[in-house]
Amino acid sequence: MWEDMSLEDVVRCASDPYPSIREWKRKSGKKVIGTTFADVPEEVIQAFDILPVTLMGTTKPLKRAQALLPDNACSLARSNLELVLSYETDLFDGFVLPQVCDTTQHMSDIWRINVKADYFESFLAPRQVDRPSAKYWVRKEIDRLIDSLKNFSGKDLGPTDLKRSVEIHNENKRLLKEIYSIKNENPSSVSSKEFFSMVKISQQVDKGEFNRSLKKIKDSLKPGKKEGYIDVILCGITCEPIEIYGLFDELKLNVIADNLLIGSRYLEGEVEDGEDLIDKLTERHFKRGFFSPIHGNVFAEFEQIKKLYKEKNAKAVIYVHIEFCESQEYDLPDLKRMMKQEGIPMHVIETEYQTTSLSHIRTRLQAFIESIKGI
Amino acid sequence: MSEKQKKEMTKSQILSKEITEEYLEEAFRAKKEGRIVCYTTAISPVEILVAHDIIPIYPENHSVANLVAKKGAEMCSFVEGLGYSSHLCAYARCDLAYRATGRTVTRGIPEPDMFLACNAQCFTLTKWFEVLSRKGGGLPLFVFDTPQYIRDRRAREEIVKYCVMQLKELIALIEDLTKRKFDYDRLREVLKYSREASLLYRRFLDMAQYKPSPISIFDALIGMAITVYRRGTPQCVEYYRTLCDEIQEKVEKGIGVLPKEKERFRLYWENLPIWYKFSDHAKLLSSYGAVILTSLYVHAWSFEFDLDKDPLYTLSENYVSRFSNVTLEERVDMALELFERYSLNGMLMFMNRSCKAVSFAVPTLKEILTKRTGIPALVFESDMGDQRFYSETQIRTRIEAYFETLEKLNLARG
């Protein structure tokens, strides 16, 4: 299903992965569980031979979610709810919804009450990460998730199930990192839109199958030119719709590094091998950078972006702000101020999941490029 | 305040004023005495701070004073000029404006040395405190993380255990900051005062069960302030005892917010109040024979501490289980219990732009409550502090139409 995809197939699938997931489900007879961003250890779900699918909104019109949420609710949250209420109503057998902020906490109840599915579980991620109790808590939550999935699936985890799942996930991240590195040097060989489409669907399709596509794609990439490209760092949580990357490619902005959840924060999530893999999954929770937008150490985020900017010799930083994401809204003014003081050009794009016209983003990016030329 | 106004003040009002002034005096003096000022959230285990002689300060309360004085639009729009979105909490925007300009209708609040944010209330406060901590050059911020109190017995046991661990971490932090050992006996004593005050506060709120009700939600909100910032002190206990005695006297004399024959609608309010419309709303509603009696919000401070349990355990159990941190279904149960206990026959559901955490539940809560009680609800949107989001005529017209609907459905009393 996803084992022999070309770059064109990947981009097409990233725009709408659900028909292929539906077909996979029909053919395999396996279950599909939806999750939302950031903290759910997808390896655990996969270990039960269930497909974990990270929901990343829809660009289709809002019909029902508006009546259930405040009108200034996070655009991603609203779009995800719409996706399961109106468009993919019967695809998911269940959901594991992480709670990382006010929005995700309250959304999980609204979701459970209004969406039809056989299974709902919350993953109560810690909202403090610097103290020993946080580690204790993540471990407890992963244990609880395993128990809950056992009840749902009626299966126990075999001695190698989790190990096998972790290996597949790790391999996926390694392959993506290798392709990212090729793209950095040869942006004309694989575009930003193609690369981030690979990262996106890695979180939505069967990775065992998709890794085979990634290997073939990696081996087929030919060195391309770098001249004419402007290297930029891309920051934020996620960048949607995927067509925004097409604008970067069109304007020859090469995303050379990022801290996105559908980018480096995901790729950093390899799980170390060890006797107790649940402990290793717990450790991973604290190792990858900024896995949730609420742990707002803006100083650390600034230092990280500055480091990337300098190391990669980038020309600018582009920050993607999801409309009504409160965490970002509290952090952005200080982040902007720090960037300005450091003399790093930073441009903020506002995104909204129901946006279909991208011309305003194109115009703003064009104006920004003109302003940084010569730097 | 004029001499006439002073003379008309009740015993509890005089006491409230004295307690507040004494508290603020102490807070401003604290720095000179080498004590720590800790900014905290209204719902947070303040007993730990009180027991360790740390002054808790609530920027929310300070913002409320400015919002009641109708300074919201001015302060919020100033902050938007600094790059903050108009969608953020009005308390936070108002506070950030105060930081930037020093302007306030009060004498202000002392600068913080540390922050304690409990997310059982909301996560917004944590983000707001993060901003303040950064502006203070990285002052310590302790997040007391209270995972949603999901309805699973085993999960609840683990959640409380996690909370207890965190309170121990908080104690270690304040011991380190003050270089003083934490005194658990003192905590037990503080908890005793907290418990007593909470029970009295609950008794005060529950007096709204009488017909006519001697208090409205506006009294409940005014009466709430002391339990927010003076929990754990004997003064707090004294205040609520005085308040309860006063209200009891009203009950015995049959004095209601409205005369018995005029009290036709006993209403539930969902969400925080619209602070700048406080007295207007009271007047408007009374002209329809309506009185708002209660909300889950005012009940958030009616704790039930168990003195026979480990103090950290009972603190954790109570703080994690506030209405804002339980599941929506349990919140429905809590509200339904108020409907029954207070004989309510109407509900005003406020979608508060400033408080997404509470407002997220409103549409679903409204659906379930209406279905279960047969009482229609008035849902309207506005902002608790920023007048730019308040539409006077629209809200008045809707309130009017709502009472007509209740009349048509024969839900009015009398």
mmCIF file of C-alpha atoms in Angstrom, chain A residues 67-73 99 101-103 105-110 112-114 121-122 124-128 131-134 136-137 140 144 147 293-296 298-299 324 326-327 329-331 333-334 338, chain B residues 82-85 87-89 92 119 122-124 127-128 130-131 134-135 142-143 145-148 150 154-155 158-159 161-162 165-166 169 324-329 331 351 353 356-357 359-360 363-364 368 381:
data_model
loop_
_atom_site.group_PDB
_atom_site.id
_atom_site.type_symbol
_atom_site.label_atom_id
_atom_site.label_comp_id
_atom_site.label_asym_id
_atom_site.label_seq_id
_atom_site.Cartn_x
_atom_site.Cartn_y
_atom_site.Cartn_z
ATOM 1 C CA ALA A 67 -21.083 25.046 17.298
ATOM 2 C CA LEU A 68 -19.091 23.063 19.846
ATOM 3 C CA LEU A 69 -16.127 25.332 20.485
ATOM 4 C CA PRO A 70 -15.510 28.986 21.292
ATOM 5 C CA ASP A 71 -14.871 30.936 18.124
ATOM 6 C CA ASN A 72 -11.352 31.784 19.270
ATOM 7 C CA ALA A 73 -10.382 28.141 19.832
ATOM 8 C CA GLN A 99 -3.737 16.522 27.027
ATOM 9 C CA CYS A 101 -2.805 22.439 27.263
ATOM 10 C CA ASP A 102 -6.236 23.867 28.127
ATOM 11 C CA THR A 103 -7.442 23.314 24.580
ATOM 12 C CA GLN A 105 -7.732 18.951 27.850
ATOM 13 C CA HIS A 106 -11.214 20.286 27.253
ATOM 14 C CA MET A 107 -11.321 19.098 23.651
ATOM 15 C CA SER A 108 -10.841 15.517 24.734
ATOM 16 C CA ASP A 109 -14.145 15.598 26.643
ATOM 17 C CA ILE A 110 -16.004 17.314 23.818
ATOM 18 C CA ARG A 112 -15.561 11.817 23.592
ATOM 19 C CA ILE A 113 -19.110 13.098 23.974
ATOM 20 C CA ASN A 114 -19.705 14.098 20.348
ATOM 21 C CA GLU A 121 -8.348 7.226 26.061
ATOM 22 C CA SER A 122 -6.617 10.336 27.312
ATOM 23 C CA LEU A 124 -2.230 12.880 30.447
ATOM 24 C CA ALA A 125 1.167 14.276 29.536
ATOM 25 C CA PRO A 126 2.944 16.168 32.309
ATOM 26 C CA ARG A 127 2.737 19.910 32.048
ATOM 27 C CA GLN A 128 5.994 20.392 33.902
ATOM 28 C CA ARG A 131 11.382 17.740 38.017
ATOM 29 C CA PRO A 132 11.709 14.035 38.915
ATOM 30 C CA SER A 133 7.949 13.695 39.384
ATOM 31 C CA ALA A 134 7.450 14.391 35.651
ATOM 32 C CA TYR A 136 7.548 9.223 37.238
ATOM 33 C CA TRP A 137 4.316 10.458 35.734
ATOM 34 C CA LYS A 140 2.798 5.772 34.841
ATOM 35 C CA ARG A 144 -1.833 3.026 31.884
ATOM 36 C CA ASP A 147 -3.329 -1.515 30.073
ATOM 37 C CA PRO A 293 4.134 24.074 22.900
ATOM 38 C CA ILE A 294 3.315 24.679 26.514
ATOM 39 C CA HIS A 295 6.757 24.188 27.985
ATOM 40 C CA GLY A 296 7.526 27.691 26.996
ATOM 41 C CA VAL A 298 11.454 30.965 25.283
ATOM 42 C CA PHE A 299 15.083 31.567 26.258
ATOM 43 C CA PHE A 324 -5.528 31.140 18.225
ATOM 44 C CA GLU A 326 -2.566 30.508 23.044
ATOM 45 C CA SER A 327 0.839 29.092 23.947
ATOM 46 C CA GLU A 329 0.591 33.900 21.517
ATOM 47 C CA TYR A 330 2.133 34.250 24.975
ATOM 48 C CA ASP A 331 5.635 33.417 23.730
ATOM 49 C CA PRO A 333 6.297 38.820 21.549
ATOM 50 C CA ASP A 334 9.367 37.885 23.634
ATOM 51 C CA MET A 338 15.040 38.502 21.268
ATOM 52 C CA LEU B 82 3.114 45.335 22.614
ATOM 53 C CA GLY B 83 2.364 42.378 20.352
ATOM 54 C CA TYR B 84 -0.039 40.342 22.507
ATOM 55 C CA SER B 85 -3.194 39.000 20.949
ATOM 56 C CA HIS B 87 -7.649 36.641 22.338
ATOM 57 C CA LEU B 88 -5.610 36.205 25.487
ATOM 58 C CA CYS B 89 -7.063 36.260 28.996
ATOM 59 C CA ALA B 92 -3.235 38.587 31.836
ATOM 60 C CA ASN B 119 -3.190 24.243 36.238
ATOM 61 C CA CYS B 122 -6.228 26.774 33.698
ATOM 62 C CA PHE B 123 -2.985 26.609 31.829
ATOM 63 C CA THR B 124 -3.273 30.223 30.757
ATOM 64 C CA LYS B 127 1.840 30.921 30.331
ATOM 65 C CA TRP B 128 1.169 34.359 31.813
ATOM 66 C CA GLU B 130 6.129 32.362 32.284
ATOM 67 C CA VAL B 131 6.045 35.811 30.683
ATOM 68 C CA ARG B 134 11.080 35.993 31.955
ATOM 69 C CA LYS B 135 10.578 39.682 32.542
ATOM 70 C CA PHE B 142 6.799 26.150 40.011
ATOM 71 C CA VAL B 143 4.040 24.499 37.968
ATOM 72 C CA ASP B 145 0.629 20.049 37.446
ATOM 73 C CA THR B 146 -2.795 18.602 38.133
ATOM 74 C CA PRO B 147 -3.711 16.175 35.344
ATOM 75 C CA GLN B 148 -7.394 16.069 34.506
ATOM 76 C CA ILE B 150 -10.512 11.476 34.993
ATOM 77 C CA ARG B 154 -7.070 3.676 39.811
ATOM 78 C CA ALA B 155 -6.085 6.613 37.638
ATOM 79 C CA GLU B 158 -2.084 7.696 40.700
ATOM 80 C CA ILE B 159 -2.930 11.319 39.927
ATOM 81 C CA LYS B 161 0.174 10.343 44.229
ATOM 82 C CA TYR B 162 1.793 12.410 41.464
ATOM 83 C CA MET B 165 5.185 14.120 44.926
ATOM 84 C CA GLN B 166 5.010 17.568 43.411
ATOM 85 C CA GLU B 169 9.103 19.186 45.367
ATOM 86 C CA SER B 324 -12.402 23.204 36.029
ATOM 87 C CA ASN B 325 -10.296 20.047 36.143
ATOM 88 C CA VAL B 326 -12.820 17.228 36.197
ATOM 89 C CA THR B 327 -14.399 15.650 33.126
ATOM 90 C CA LEU B 328 -17.277 17.384 31.426
ATOM 91 C CA GLU B 329 -19.669 14.663 32.535
ATOM 92 C CA ARG B 331 -19.071 18.935 35.693
ATOM 93 C CA MET B 351 -19.126 32.145 26.492
ATOM 94 C CA ARG B 353 -13.604 35.032 25.164
ATOM 95 C CA LYS B 356 -11.288 29.503 26.923
ATOM 96 C CA ALA B 357 -10.599 26.877 29.570
ATOM 97 C CA SER B 359 -15.801 28.298 27.877
ATOM 98 C CA PHE B 360 -14.819 25.178 25.961
ATOM 99 C CA PRO B 363 -21.975 24.419 24.319
ATOM 100 C CA THR B 364 -21.861 20.752 25.362
ATOM 101 C CA ILE B 368 -26.800 18.210 28.421
ATOM 102 C CA GLU B 381 -20.716 35.603 24.097
#
